[in-house]
Short mmCIF file of N, CA, C and O in Angstrom, two decimals:
data_model
loop_
_atom_site.label_atom_id
_atom_site.label_comp_id
_atom_site.label_asym_id
_atom_site.label_seq_id
_atom_site.Cartn_x
_atom_site.Cartn_y
_atom_site.Cartn_z
N MET A 1 0.89 -1.24 0.13
CA MET A 1 -0.18 -0.24 -0.20
C MET A 1 1.10 1.24 -0.47
O MET A 1 0.74 2.21 -1.08
N LEU A 2 1.97 1.25 0.41
CA LEU A 2 2.89 2.60 0.57
C LEU A 2 3.65 2.40 -0.77
O LEU A 2 3.82 4.30 -0.90
N ALA A 3 3.87 1.56 -1.30
CA ALA A 3 4.60 1.68 -2.21
C ALA A 3 3.46 2.33 -3.23
O ALA A 3 3.64 3.62 -4.44
N ALA A 4 2.29 2.19 -3.28
CA ALA A 4 1.52 3.13 -4.11
C ALA A 4 0.66 4.05 -3.91
O ALA A 4 0.64 5.50 -4.69
N VAL A 5 1.21 4.64 -2.44
CA VAL A 5 0.93 5.60 -2.46
C VAL A 5 1.92 6.61 -2.51
O VAL A 5 2.17 7.68 -3.18
N MET A 6 2.56 5.98 -2.78
CA MET A 6 4.71 7.13 -3.23
C MET A 6 4.36 7.14 -4.96
O MET A 6 4.45 7.91 -4.94
N ARG A 7 3.54 5.89 -5.40
CA ARG A 7 4.00 6.37 -6.76
C ARG A 7 2.47 6.87 -7.50
O ARG A 7 3.05 8.12 -8.12
N GLN A 8 1.69 7.11 -6.59
CA GLN A 8 1.09 8.27 -6.60
C GLN A 8 1.00 9.89 -6.85
O GLN A 8 1.18 10.44 -7.29
N HIS A 9 2.14 9.68 -5.49
CA HIS A 9 2.94 11.00 -5.39
C HIS A 9 3.65 11.27 -6.56
O HIS A 9 3.41 12.46 -7.49
N GLU A 10 4.69 10.03 -6.97
CA GLU A 10 5.21 10.71 -8.33
C GLU A 10 4.65 11.30 -9.48
O GLU A 10 4.56 12.05 -10.51
N ASP A 11 3.33 10.72 -8.91
CA ASP A 11 2.45 11.25 -10.84
C ASP A 11 1.79 12.38 -10.77
O ASP A 11 1.55 13.32 -11.42
N THR A 12 2.32 12.93 -9.01
CA THR A 12 1.27 13.61 -9.03
C THR A 12 2.30 15.55 -8.90
O THR A 12 2.26 16.20 -9.33
N CYS A 13 2.99 15.04 -8.09
CA CYS A 13 4.06 15.97 -7.58
C CYS A 13 5.03 16.92 -9.04
O CYS A 13 4.98 18.12 -8.38
N PRO A 14 4.97 16.20 -10.30
CA PRO A 14 5.91 16.93 -11.10
C PRO A 14 4.80 18.44 -11.64
O PRO A 14 5.91 19.38 -12.02
N ASP A 15 3.02 17.90 -11.44
CA ASP A 15 2.56 19.42 -11.48
C ASP A 15 2.08 20.14 -10.32
O ASP A 15 1.53 20.79 -10.73
N ILE A 16 2.41 20.26 -9.06
CA ILE A 16 1.89 21.37 -8.12
C ILE A 16 3.30 22.14 -7.82
O ILE A 16 4.74 21.77 -7.97
N ALA A 17 2.32 23.71 -8.02
CA ALA A 17 3.19 24.56 -7.67
C ALA A 17 4.13 24.24 -6.37
O ALA A 17 3.22 24.34 -5.36
N LEU A 18 4.89 24.80 -6.92
CA LEU A 18 6.34 25.72 -5.07
C LEU A 18 6.89 26.46 -4.96
O LEU A 18 7.14 27.10 -6.43
N PRO A 19 6.70 26.73 -3.98
CA PRO A 19 7.45 28.18 -3.65
C PRO A 19 8.88 27.94 -4.38
O PRO A 19 9.26 29.30 -4.61
N ALA A 20 9.39 27.30 -4.15
CA ALA A 20 11.11 27.20 -5.03
C ALA A 20 10.95 27.33 -5.55
O ALA A 20 12.62 27.30 -6.83
N PHE A 21 10.01 27.35 -6.73
CA PHE A 21 9.98 27.51 -8.15
C PHE A 21 9.74 28.59 -8.36
O PHE A 21 8.61 28.95 -9.48
N ARG A 22 9.07 30.09 -7.36
CA ARG A 22 8.64 30.93 -7.72
C ARG A 22 7.28 30.49 -8.06
O ARG A 22 6.80 31.32 -8.93
N GLY A 23 6.55 29.56 -7.57
CA GLY A 23 5.23 29.52 -7.86
C GLY A 23 4.65 28.63 -9.07
O GLY A 23 3.72 28.34 -9.47
N ARG A 24 5.55 28.17 -9.79
CA ARG A 24 5.65 26.98 -10.63
C ARG A 24 6.32 26.00 -10.55
O ARG A 24 6.31 25.33 -9.38
N THR A 25 5.01 25.00 -11.21
CA THR A 25 5.20 23.48 -10.71
C THR A 25 6.64 23.01 -11.25
O THR A 25 7.73 23.65 -12.47
N PRO A 26 7.22 21.97 -10.90
CA PRO A 26 8.50 21.36 -11.36
C PRO A 26 8.93 20.97 -12.67
O PRO A 26 9.46 21.04 -13.97
N ARG A 27 7.32 20.89 -13.08
CA ARG A 27 7.60 20.57 -14.57
C ARG A 27 8.12 21.92 -15.68
O ARG A 27 8.37 21.28 -16.30
N GLU A 28 7.46 22.23 -15.25
CA GLU A 28 7.36 24.24 -15.86
C GLU A 28 8.88 24.62 -15.67
O GLU A 28 9.72 24.73 -16.35
N ALA A 29 9.33 24.25 -14.19
CA ALA A 29 10.59 24.77 -13.81
C ALA A 29 11.99 24.11 -15.18
O ALA A 29 13.04 24.68 -15.24
N ALA A 30 11.11 22.48 -14.99
CA ALA A 30 12.44 21.87 -15.37
C ALA A 30 12.81 22.36 -17.13
O ALA A 30 13.25 22.14 -17.70
N ALA A 31 11.44 22.60 -17.65
CA ALA A 31 11.07 23.09 -18.73
C ALA A 31 12.14 24.39 -19.42
O ALA A 31 12.08 24.37 -20.44
N ASP A 32 12.53 24.82 -18.86
CA ASP A 32 13.07 25.97 -18.98
C ASP A 32 14.22 26.13 -18.43
O ASP A 32 14.78 25.77 -16.99
N PRO A 33 15.43 26.64 -19.48
CA PRO A 33 16.91 26.55 -19.30
C PRO A 33 17.48 27.01 -17.95
O PRO A 33 18.54 26.88 -17.38
N SER A 34 16.57 28.31 -17.87
CA SER A 34 17.24 29.26 -16.68
C SER A 34 16.98 28.75 -15.39
O SER A 34 17.79 28.53 -13.88
N THR A 35 16.03 27.60 -14.96
CA THR A 35 16.07 27.18 -13.80
C THR A 35 15.63 25.23 -14.03
O THR A 35 15.49 24.94 -13.05
N ALA A 36 16.13 24.93 -14.41
CA ALA A 36 16.17 23.37 -15.04
C ALA A 36 17.25 22.48 -14.10
O ALA A 36 16.56 21.48 -13.54
N ALA A 37 18.10 23.21 -13.97
CA ALA A 37 19.32 22.88 -12.96
C ALA A 37 18.78 23.05 -11.14
O ALA A 37 18.95 22.09 -10.69
N ASP A 38 17.98 23.55 -10.92
CA ASP A 38 17.45 23.66 -9.98
C ASP A 38 16.68 22.15 -9.78
O ASP A 38 16.15 21.86 -8.38
N VAL A 39 15.45 22.36 -10.25
CA VAL A 39 15.03 21.21 -10.42
C VAL A 39 15.45 19.27 -10.12
O VAL A 39 15.67 19.36 -9.41
N ALA A 40 17.12 19.91 -11.08
CA ALA A 40 17.98 18.59 -10.54
C ALA A 40 17.97 18.52 -9.66
O ALA A 40 18.46 17.41 -8.59
N ALA A 41 18.60 19.55 -8.63
CA ALA A 41 19.61 20.30 -7.77
C ALA A 41 18.21 19.21 -6.97
O ALA A 41 18.77 18.66 -5.34
N LEU A 42 17.29 19.68 -6.78
CA LEU A 42 16.25 18.46 -5.43
C LEU A 42 15.96 17.98 -5.47
O LEU A 42 15.73 16.92 -4.93
N LEU A 43 16.24 17.20 -7.03
CA LEU A 43 15.94 15.48 -7.03
C LEU A 43 17.38 14.81 -6.76
O LEU A 43 16.82 13.99 -5.92
N ASP A 44 18.07 15.46 -6.63
CA ASP A 44 19.27 15.07 -6.04
C ASP A 44 19.44 15.03 -5.19
O ASP A 44 19.93 14.11 -4.46
N ASP A 45 19.46 15.56 -4.31
CA ASP A 45 18.62 16.33 -2.90
C ASP A 45 17.76 14.79 -2.16
O ASP A 45 17.85 14.56 -1.21
N PHE A 46 16.43 15.03 -3.38
CA PHE A 46 15.79 13.63 -2.60
C PHE A 46 16.75 12.52 -2.56
O PHE A 46 16.23 12.00 -1.87
N GLU A 47 17.54 12.09 -3.57
CA GLU A 47 17.77 10.98 -3.68
C GLU A 47 19.10 10.73 -2.40
O GLU A 47 18.87 9.26 -2.16
N TRP A 48 19.63 11.74 -2.24
CA TRP A 48 20.91 11.76 -1.17
C TRP A 48 19.63 11.54 0.18
O TRP A 48 20.73 10.29 0.59
N THR A 49 18.76 12.24 0.50
CA THR A 49 17.84 11.99 1.14
C THR A 49 17.88 10.55 1.43
O THR A 49 17.90 10.01 2.46
N GLN A 50 17.12 9.41 0.36
CA GLN A 50 16.57 8.46 0.37
C GLN A 50 18.12 7.61 0.61
O GLN A 50 17.94 6.29 1.18
N ARG A 51 18.93 7.97 -0.02
CA ARG A 51 20.05 6.90 0.77
C ARG A 51 20.69 6.98 2.36
O ARG A 51 21.29 5.88 2.22
N ARG A 52 20.65 7.48 2.74
CA ARG A 52 20.65 7.95 4.16
C ARG A 52 19.62 7.55 4.85
O ARG A 52 19.64 6.94 5.99
N GLU A 53 18.35 7.37 4.32
CA GLU A 53 17.59 7.33 5.23
C GLU A 53 16.52 5.60 4.78
O GLU A 53 15.64 5.66 4.00
N PRO A 54 17.14 4.58 4.36
CA PRO A 54 17.35 3.44 3.57
C PRO A 54 15.45 2.90 4.16
O PRO A 54 15.06 2.49 3.22
N ASP A 55 14.90 3.03 5.36
CA ASP A 55 13.62 2.46 5.87
C ASP A 55 12.45 3.28 5.91
O ASP A 55 11.86 3.20 5.60
N ALA A 56 12.98 4.66 4.95
CA ALA A 56 11.86 5.82 4.90
C ALA A 56 11.42 5.35 3.58
O ALA A 56 11.47 4.52 2.88
N PRO A 57 10.14 5.81 2.98
CA PRO A 57 9.05 5.65 1.73
C PRO A 57 10.70 5.95 1.02
O PRO A 57 11.05 7.01 0.75
N MET A 58 9.93 5.07 -0.58
CA MET A 58 10.94 6.19 -1.35
C MET A 58 10.25 6.69 -2.28
O MET A 58 9.16 5.39 -3.22
N MET A 59 10.61 7.18 -3.13
CA MET A 59 10.55 7.62 -4.81
C MET A 59 11.55 7.46 -5.75
O MET A 59 12.59 7.18 -5.21
N ASP A 60 10.72 7.33 -7.13
CA ASP A 60 11.24 6.52 -7.68
C ASP A 60 12.28 8.04 -8.64
O ASP A 60 10.99 8.28 -9.77
N ILE A 61 13.34 8.28 -8.05
CA ILE A 61 13.86 9.32 -8.56
C ILE A 61 13.58 9.34 -10.33
O ILE A 61 14.05 10.56 -10.79
N ASP A 62 14.62 8.08 -10.46
CA ASP A 62 14.95 8.06 -11.99
C ASP A 62 13.05 8.48 -13.06
O ASP A 62 13.70 8.70 -13.89
N ARG A 63 12.88 7.55 -12.52
CA ARG A 63 11.38 8.07 -13.29
C ARG A 63 11.08 9.48 -13.24
O ARG A 63 10.21 10.30 -13.89
N LEU A 64 11.26 10.10 -11.69
CA LEU A 64 11.09 12.06 -12.09
C LEU A 64 11.96 12.18 -13.08
O LEU A 64 11.52 12.96 -13.61
N ARG A 65 13.04 12.09 -12.85
CA ARG A 65 13.88 12.62 -14.02
C ARG A 65 12.67 12.26 -15.33
O ARG A 65 13.05 13.58 -16.28
N ARG A 66 13.39 11.06 -15.89
CA ARG A 66 12.75 11.09 -17.04
C ARG A 66 11.70 11.41 -17.81
O ARG A 66 10.83 12.23 -18.24
N GLU A 67 10.26 11.77 -16.13
CA GLU A 67 8.69 12.60 -17.00
C GLU A 67 9.35 13.76 -16.55
O GLU A 67 8.58 14.47 -17.70
N LEU A 68 10.53 14.53 -16.13
CA LEU A 68 10.86 15.70 -16.67
C LEU A 68 11.84 16.55 -17.05
O LEU A 68 11.90 17.46 -17.64
N GLY A 69 12.07 15.05 -17.66
CA GLY A 69 13.13 15.19 -19.00
C GLY A 69 14.57 15.39 -18.30
O GLY A 69 15.27 16.43 -20.08
N LEU A 70 14.72 15.21 -17.62
CA LEU A 70 15.66 15.34 -17.14
C LEU A 70 17.06 14.41 -17.14
O LEU A 70 17.83 14.28 -16.11
N ASP A 71 16.84 13.63 -17.42
CA ASP A 71 17.79 12.71 -17.54
C ASP A 71 18.92 11.98 -18.45
O ASP A 71 19.11 12.99 -19.06
#
């Protein structure tokens, strides 16, 4: 069940506006050359955190990178 919740989060998070991207979604920010590196850095941070907390729920960061065109 937790895996399904994480998958749903992965499906929706690219299209949720975030203050970190000045109110734009990660998808919008990834498409903008001036902020794509910021999105990539956020995903890198998520990945680093997951490596440090192996028992925590995991998102498929590589899947998010592909979804956002950052692979």
